[in-house]
Coordinates of C-alpha atoms in Angstrom, one line a residue:
M29 CA 0.0 0.0 0.0
K30 CA 1.4 3.4 -1.1
R31 CA 1.6 6.0 1.7
I32 CA 2.6 9.6 2.0
R33 CA 5.2 10.3 4.6
I34 CA 6.1 13.9 5.3
T35 CA 9.6 14.6 6.7
P36 CA 11.4 17.9 7.3
A37 CA 14.4 18.7 5.1
W38 CA 17.4 20.9 5.6
Y39 CA 18.7 23.3 3.0
F40 CA 22.2 24.9 3.6
S41 CA 23.3 26.7 0.5
D42 CA 26.0 29.1 -0.7
E43 CA 26.4 31.4 -3.6
T44 CA 27.3 28.5 -5.9
G45 CA 24.1 26.6 -5.1
N46 CA 25.6 23.8 -3.1
Q47 CA 23.0 22.1 -0.9
L48 CA 23.5 19.8 2.1
D49 CA 23.2 16.0 1.3
P50 CA 20.5 14.4 3.5
K51 CA 22.7 11.4 3.9
L52 CA 25.1 13.5 5.9
F53 CA 22.8 13.5 8.9
G54 CA 22.5 9.7 8.9
L55 CA 26.3 9.4 8.7
L56 CA 26.8 11.8 11.6
E57 CA 24.3 9.9 13.7
A58 CA 26.0 6.6 12.9
V59 CA 29.4 8.1 13.8
H60 CA 28.0 9.3 17.1
R61 CA 26.5 5.9 17.9
H62 CA 29.4 3.6 16.7
G63 CA 32.5 5.8 17.1
K64 CA 34.0 4.3 13.9
L65 CA 33.7 5.7 10.4
T66 CA 33.8 2.2 8.8
R67 CA 30.9 1.0 10.9
A68 CA 29.0 4.3 10.3
A69 CA 29.4 3.9 6.5
E70 CA 28.1 0.4 6.6
T71 CA 25.1 1.5 8.7
V72 CA 24.0 4.1 6.2
G73 CA 24.7 1.9 3.2
I74 CA 27.6 3.7 1.6
S75 CA 31.2 2.9 1.0
Y76 CA 34.0 4.1 3.3
R77 CA 35.3 6.3 0.5
H78 CA 31.9 7.9 -0.1
A79 CA 31.6 8.6 3.6
W80 CA 35.0 10.1 3.7
N81 CA 34.3 12.3 0.7
L82 CA 31.0 13.4 2.1
L83 CA 32.6 14.5 5.4
N84 CA 35.4 16.3 3.6
K85 CA 33.0 18.1 1.2
W86 CA 30.8 19.5 3.9
G87 CA 33.7 20.2 6.2
E88 CA 35.1 22.4 3.4
F89 CA 31.6 23.9 2.9
F90 CA 31.5 25.0 6.6
G91 CA 35.2 25.6 7.0
I92 CA 35.3 23.3 10.0
A93 CA 35.6 19.5 10.2
L94 CA 32.4 17.7 11.1
V95 CA 34.2 14.5 12.4
E96 CA 37.5 14.1 14.2
L97 CA 39.5 11.0 13.4
E98 CA 42.3 9.7 15.7
R99 CA 44.5 6.8 14.9
G100 CA 43.6 3.9 17.3
K101 CA 40.7 5.9 18.8
G102 CA 38.1 5.8 16.0
A103 CA 35.9 8.7 15.1
R104 CA 33.9 11.2 17.0
L105 CA 31.8 14.2 16.1
S106 CA 33.4 17.7 16.2
P107 CA 31.5 20.4 18.1
L108 CA 29.9 21.5 14.8
G109 CA 29.0 17.9 13.9
E110 CA 27.3 17.6 17.2
K111 CA 25.4 20.8 16.7
L112 CA 24.2 19.7 13.2
L113 CA 23.1 16.3 14.4
W114 CA 21.2 17.5 17.5
A115 CA 19.6 20.4 15.5
E116 CA 18.3 17.9 13.0
Q117 CA 17.0 15.6 15.6
R118 CA 15.3 18.4 17.5
V119 CA 13.5 19.5 14.3
I120 CA 12.3 16.0 13.7
A121 CA 11.2 15.5 17.3
R122 CA 9.3 18.8 17.5
L123 CA 7.6 18.6 14.1
G124 CA 7.1 14.8 13.9
P125 CA 3.6 14.6 15.5
Q126 CA 2.2 17.5 13.4
L127 CA 3.6 16.0 10.2
E128 CA 2.2 12.5 11.1
S129 CA -1.2 14.1 11.6
L130 CA -1.1 15.9 8.3
G131 CA 0.2 12.7 6.6
S132 CA -2.7 10.7 8.1
E133 CA -5.2 13.2 6.6
L134 CA -3.6 13.2 3.1
N135 CA -3.3 9.4 3.0
L136 CA -6.9 8.9 4.1
A137 CA -8.2 11.3 1.4
I138 CA -6.1 9.7 -1.4
Q139 CA -6.9 6.1 -0.4
Q140 CA -10.6 6.8 -0.3
T141 CA -10.4 8.3 -3.7
L142 CA -8.5 5.4 -5.2
E143 CA -10.3 2.5 -3.4
G144 CA -13.7 4.0 -2.5
V145 CA -15.0 4.9 1.0
R146 CA -14.0 2.3 3.5
P147 CA -14.4 2.2 7.3
V148 CA -12.3 4.8 9.1
L149 CA -11.3 4.8 12.7
R150 CA -10.9 8.4 13.9
L151 CA -8.4 8.6 16.8
H152 CA -7.5 11.9 18.5
A153 CA -4.8 11.2 21.1
S154 CA -1.9 12.5 23.1
H155 CA 1.3 11.7 21.2
G156 CA 3.2 8.6 22.4
Y157 CA 5.4 5.8 21.1
A158 CA 2.8 3.1 21.5
V159 CA 0.2 5.1 19.6
E160 CA 2.8 5.4 16.7
L161 CA 2.7 1.6 16.4
L162 CA -1.0 1.4 15.7
P163 CA -1.0 2.1 11.9
E164 CA 1.5 -0.7 11.4
H165 CA -0.9 -3.3 13.0
L166 CA -4.3 -2.3 11.8
D167 CA -4.0 -3.9 8.4
E168 CA -7.1 -3.1 6.3
L169 CA -8.6 -0.7 8.9
R170 CA -8.1 2.9 7.9
L171 CA -6.8 5.1 10.8
D172 CA -7.2 8.8 10.9
L173 CA -4.8 9.7 13.7
Q174 CA -4.7 13.3 15.0
Y175 CA -2.3 14.2 17.8
C176 CA -3.6 16.8 20.3
S177 CA -3.7 17.4 24.1
P178 CA -5.6 14.9 26.3
R179 CA -8.4 17.5 27.0
E180 CA -8.7 18.4 23.3
A181 CA -9.0 14.6 22.5
L182 CA -11.8 14.1 25.0
A183 CA -13.5 17.3 23.8
A184 CA -13.4 16.0 20.2
L185 CA -15.1 12.7 21.3
H186 CA -17.7 14.8 23.2
R187 CA -18.7 16.7 20.0
G188 CA -18.5 13.6 17.8
A189 CA -15.4 14.6 15.9
C190 CA -13.6 11.3 16.6
D191 CA -14.4 7.7 17.5
L192 CA -11.7 7.3 20.1
A193 CA -9.9 9.7 22.5
G194 CA -6.5 8.9 23.9
F195 CA -5.2 10.3 27.2
H196 CA -3.2 9.2 30.2
L197 CA -3.7 9.1 33.9
P198 CA -0.9 8.7 36.5
H199 CA -1.1 6.1 39.2
G200 CA -1.8 7.2 42.7
E201 CA -3.0 10.5 44.2
V202 CA -1.7 12.6 41.3
G203 CA -3.9 10.5 38.9
R204 CA -6.9 11.0 41.0
R205 CA -6.5 14.8 41.0
V206 CA -5.9 14.8 37.2
S207 CA -9.0 12.7 36.6
R208 CA -11.1 15.4 38.3
E209 CA -10.0 17.8 35.6
Y210 CA -11.6 15.5 33.0
R211 CA -14.8 14.8 34.9
D212 CA -16.9 17.2 32.8
L213 CA -15.9 15.3 29.6
L214 CA -16.1 11.7 30.9
K215 CA -19.7 10.4 30.8
P216 CA -20.1 7.1 32.8
R217 CA -23.4 6.2 31.1
S218 CA -22.3 6.8 27.6
Y219 CA -18.6 6.1 27.5
R220 CA -16.4 3.0 27.9
V221 CA -12.6 2.8 28.5
L222 CA -10.4 0.7 26.4
R223 CA -7.2 -0.2 28.3
F224 CA -4.1 0.5 26.2
I225 CA -0.7 0.5 27.9
T226 CA 1.2 1.5 31.0
R227 CA 4.4 3.5 30.8
R228 CA 7.1 5.0 33.0
Q229 CA 7.9 8.7 33.3
G230 CA 10.8 10.3 35.0
L231 CA 13.8 12.5 34.6
M232 CA 16.0 12.3 31.5
V233 CA 19.6 13.3 32.1
A234 CA 22.9 13.3 30.2
P235 CA 24.8 10.0 29.8
G236 CA 26.5 9.0 33.0
N237 CA 24.3 11.4 35.0
P238 CA 27.2 13.8 35.6
L239 CA 25.2 16.0 38.0
G240 CA 24.1 13.0 40.1
V241 CA 20.4 13.7 39.6
K242 CA 18.4 11.3 41.8
G243 CA 14.9 12.9 42.0
L244 CA 12.8 16.0 41.8
T245 CA 14.6 17.8 44.6
D246 CA 17.6 18.1 42.4
L247 CA 15.7 20.3 39.9
V248 CA 15.9 23.3 42.3
R249 CA 19.7 23.2 42.3
D250 CA 21.1 26.5 41.1
E251 CA 23.4 24.9 38.5
L252 CA 20.9 22.6 36.9
R253 CA 19.1 23.6 33.7
F254 CA 15.6 22.1 33.0
I255 CA 13.5 21.7 29.9
N256 CA 9.7 21.4 30.4
R257 CA 6.7 20.1 28.4
Q258 CA 3.9 22.5 27.3
V259 CA 1.1 23.5 29.7
A260 CA -1.7 21.5 28.0
S261 CA 0.1 18.2 28.0
G262 CA -0.6 15.3 30.3
T263 CA 3.1 14.9 31.1
R264 CA 3.1 18.5 32.3
A265 CA 0.1 17.8 34.5
L266 CA 1.9 14.7 35.9
L267 CA 5.1 16.7 36.6
D268 CA 3.2 19.6 38.3
G269 CA 1.3 17.1 40.5
L270 CA 4.6 15.4 41.6
L271 CA 6.2 18.8 42.3
T272 CA 3.1 19.7 44.4
D273 CA 3.3 16.5 46.4
A274 CA 7.1 17.1 47.0
G275 CA 6.4 20.7 48.2
L276 CA 8.7 22.1 45.5
S277 CA 8.1 25.6 44.0
T278 CA 8.3 25.8 40.2
K279 CA 9.8 29.3 40.6
R280 CA 13.0 27.7 41.9
I281 CA 13.4 25.5 38.8
R282 CA 15.8 27.1 36.3
G283 CA 14.2 26.6 32.9
Y284 CA 10.7 25.6 34.1
E285 CA 9.2 28.2 31.7
L286 CA 10.9 26.7 28.6
E287 CA 8.7 24.2 26.8
E288 CA 8.9 21.5 24.2
Y289 CA 6.0 19.6 22.6
T290 CA 7.0 16.0 22.6
H291 CA 8.9 13.5 24.7
S292 CA 11.4 13.2 21.8
A293 CA 11.9 16.9 21.6
V294 CA 12.7 17.1 25.4
A295 CA 15.1 14.2 25.0
A296 CA 16.8 15.8 22.0
Y297 CA 17.1 19.1 24.0
V298 CA 18.9 17.3 26.8
A299 CA 21.0 15.3 24.4
A300 CA 22.2 18.5 22.7
G301 CA 23.5 19.8 26.0
M302 CA 21.0 22.6 26.1
A303 CA 19.5 21.4 29.4
D304 CA 20.7 19.1 32.1
A305 CA 17.4 17.4 32.8
G306 CA 13.9 17.0 31.2
F307 CA 10.8 15.1 32.2
G308 CA 9.3 12.4 30.0
V309 CA 9.0 8.7 29.2
E310 CA 11.8 6.3 29.5
A311 CA 11.6 5.3 25.8
A312 CA 12.5 8.8 24.7
A313 CA 15.5 8.8 27.0
R314 CA 16.8 5.5 25.7
R315 CA 16.3 6.5 22.1
F316 CA 18.6 9.5 22.6
G317 CA 21.2 7.6 24.7
L318 CA 20.3 9.4 27.9
E319 CA 20.2 8.1 31.5
F320 CA 16.7 7.8 33.1
V321 CA 15.5 8.3 36.7
P322 CA 12.1 6.7 37.0
L323 CA 9.5 8.6 39.1
A324 CA 6.0 7.6 38.1
L325 CA 3.8 5.1 36.3
E326 CA 0.8 6.1 34.3
D327 CA -1.9 4.4 32.3
Y328 CA -2.5 5.4 28.7
L329 CA -6.3 4.9 28.0
L330 CA -8.6 5.1 25.0
V331 CA -12.2 6.2 25.5
C332 CA -15.2 5.6 23.1
H333 CA -19.0 5.7 23.1
R334 CA -20.5 2.5 24.6
R335 CA -22.5 1.9 21.4
S336 CA -19.4 2.1 19.2
L337 CA -18.0 -1.1 20.7
A338 CA -20.5 -3.1 18.6
E339 CA -19.1 -1.6 15.4
P340 CA -16.7 -3.7 13.2
K341 CA -14.0 -1.1 13.3
L342 CA -13.9 -1.0 17.1
K343 CA -14.0 -4.8 17.3
S344 CA -11.1 -5.0 14.9
L345 CA -9.1 -2.6 17.1
C346 CA -9.8 -4.6 20.2
Q347 CA -8.6 -7.7 18.5
V348 CA -5.4 -6.0 17.5
L349 CA -4.8 -4.6 21.0
A350 CA -5.3 -8.0 22.6
G351 CA -3.2 -9.8 20.0
E352 CA 0.3 -11.1 20.6
A353 CA 1.9 -9.1 17.7
F354 CA 0.9 -5.7 19.0
Q355 CA 1.6 -6.5 22.6
A356 CA 5.0 -7.8 21.8
A357 CA 5.8 -4.6 19.9
V358 CA 4.7 -2.5 22.9
A359 CA 6.8 -4.7 25.3
E360 CA 10.0 -3.8 23.2
L361 CA 9.6 -0.1 24.1
P362 CA 11.7 0.7 27.1
G363 CA 9.4 1.5 30.1
Y364 CA 6.2 0.4 28.3
S365 CA 4.0 -2.5 29.3
P366 CA 0.8 -3.8 27.6
D367 CA -0.9 -4.5 30.9
R368 CA -4.6 -5.4 30.3
C369 CA -4.2 -4.1 26.7
G370 CA -7.6 -4.4 24.9
E371 CA -9.7 -4.9 28.0
V372 CA -12.9 -2.8 28.3
E373 CA -14.1 -1.2 31.5
G374 CA -16.5 1.5 32.8
V375 CA -15.5 5.1 33.1
E376 CA -16.4 4.9 36.8
A377 CA -13.0 3.2 37.5
L378 CA -11.3 6.5 36.5
L379 CA -13.3 8.9 38.6
P380 CA -12.5 9.4 42.2
D381 CA -15.2 9.3 44.8

């Protein structure tokens, strides 16, 4: 099946019209990961000579080497090489969810034109790594996936703009407080909850944890720089709840007012050395080679109308969620668990007394 995939592209150019080769970023990432140019060239599928020429060409373009080679010590990125790599990864991390949502709309419109109108499952959800897996496992079921804040997702379900709303609730007292904020949009008589996954959230810090970060109290240290999530996100609600329970003032956290819009963007920010710590899921930390300090568990849930459960598209989704293939894919994500994945329960279980 042909699908549109939208990805951001870089364009560095000079007066002669030279433009940056996209393969350069893959090569820089492979050098950073493996520490050897031969292995990096193999990873991106080019010859050693091609890799060497590519680095030389763009080193000359910028006037500074992108990779430093030392006999017997392999290869490592120069300061400029690191800046280019992390800048590219920050762009992808920040724009990825919006581009995925746009790609979903375009693919759906094109497929319906080519194949006729077929059942479409409309999912509005908070962005997450497990949600990203769904299109790969739904086979013939068309998925219209739109990323938004938890409250926006529930509001869309309330007005009939989607079939499913995805949001997450922390375990414990913080979760009970957060659920109260959704009470006006959760209708026990009309809605049902589809269990999805459980995931770990915590602090993402530089490799080796050089500042010795052990918990939230370290965020108020004068020398520590923090990167936050945006106000409307469920992850921000979790962090604020944990800070409240710990009796920590957000005014004492250097960088609390700085925001990124995805877990990956926070991780990329820390990996680039622009902050010493960020808050998010373990999978993002591992993906960017960061250390992780676990602090909380939360359930990612899907909510639908009770009557929708009888529809073929919801039945198909439940079968996928309960299947071994999808649950195995979730289990491979660091900090993710498919606990009770695919089970249906009442909304009452989410609402505190």
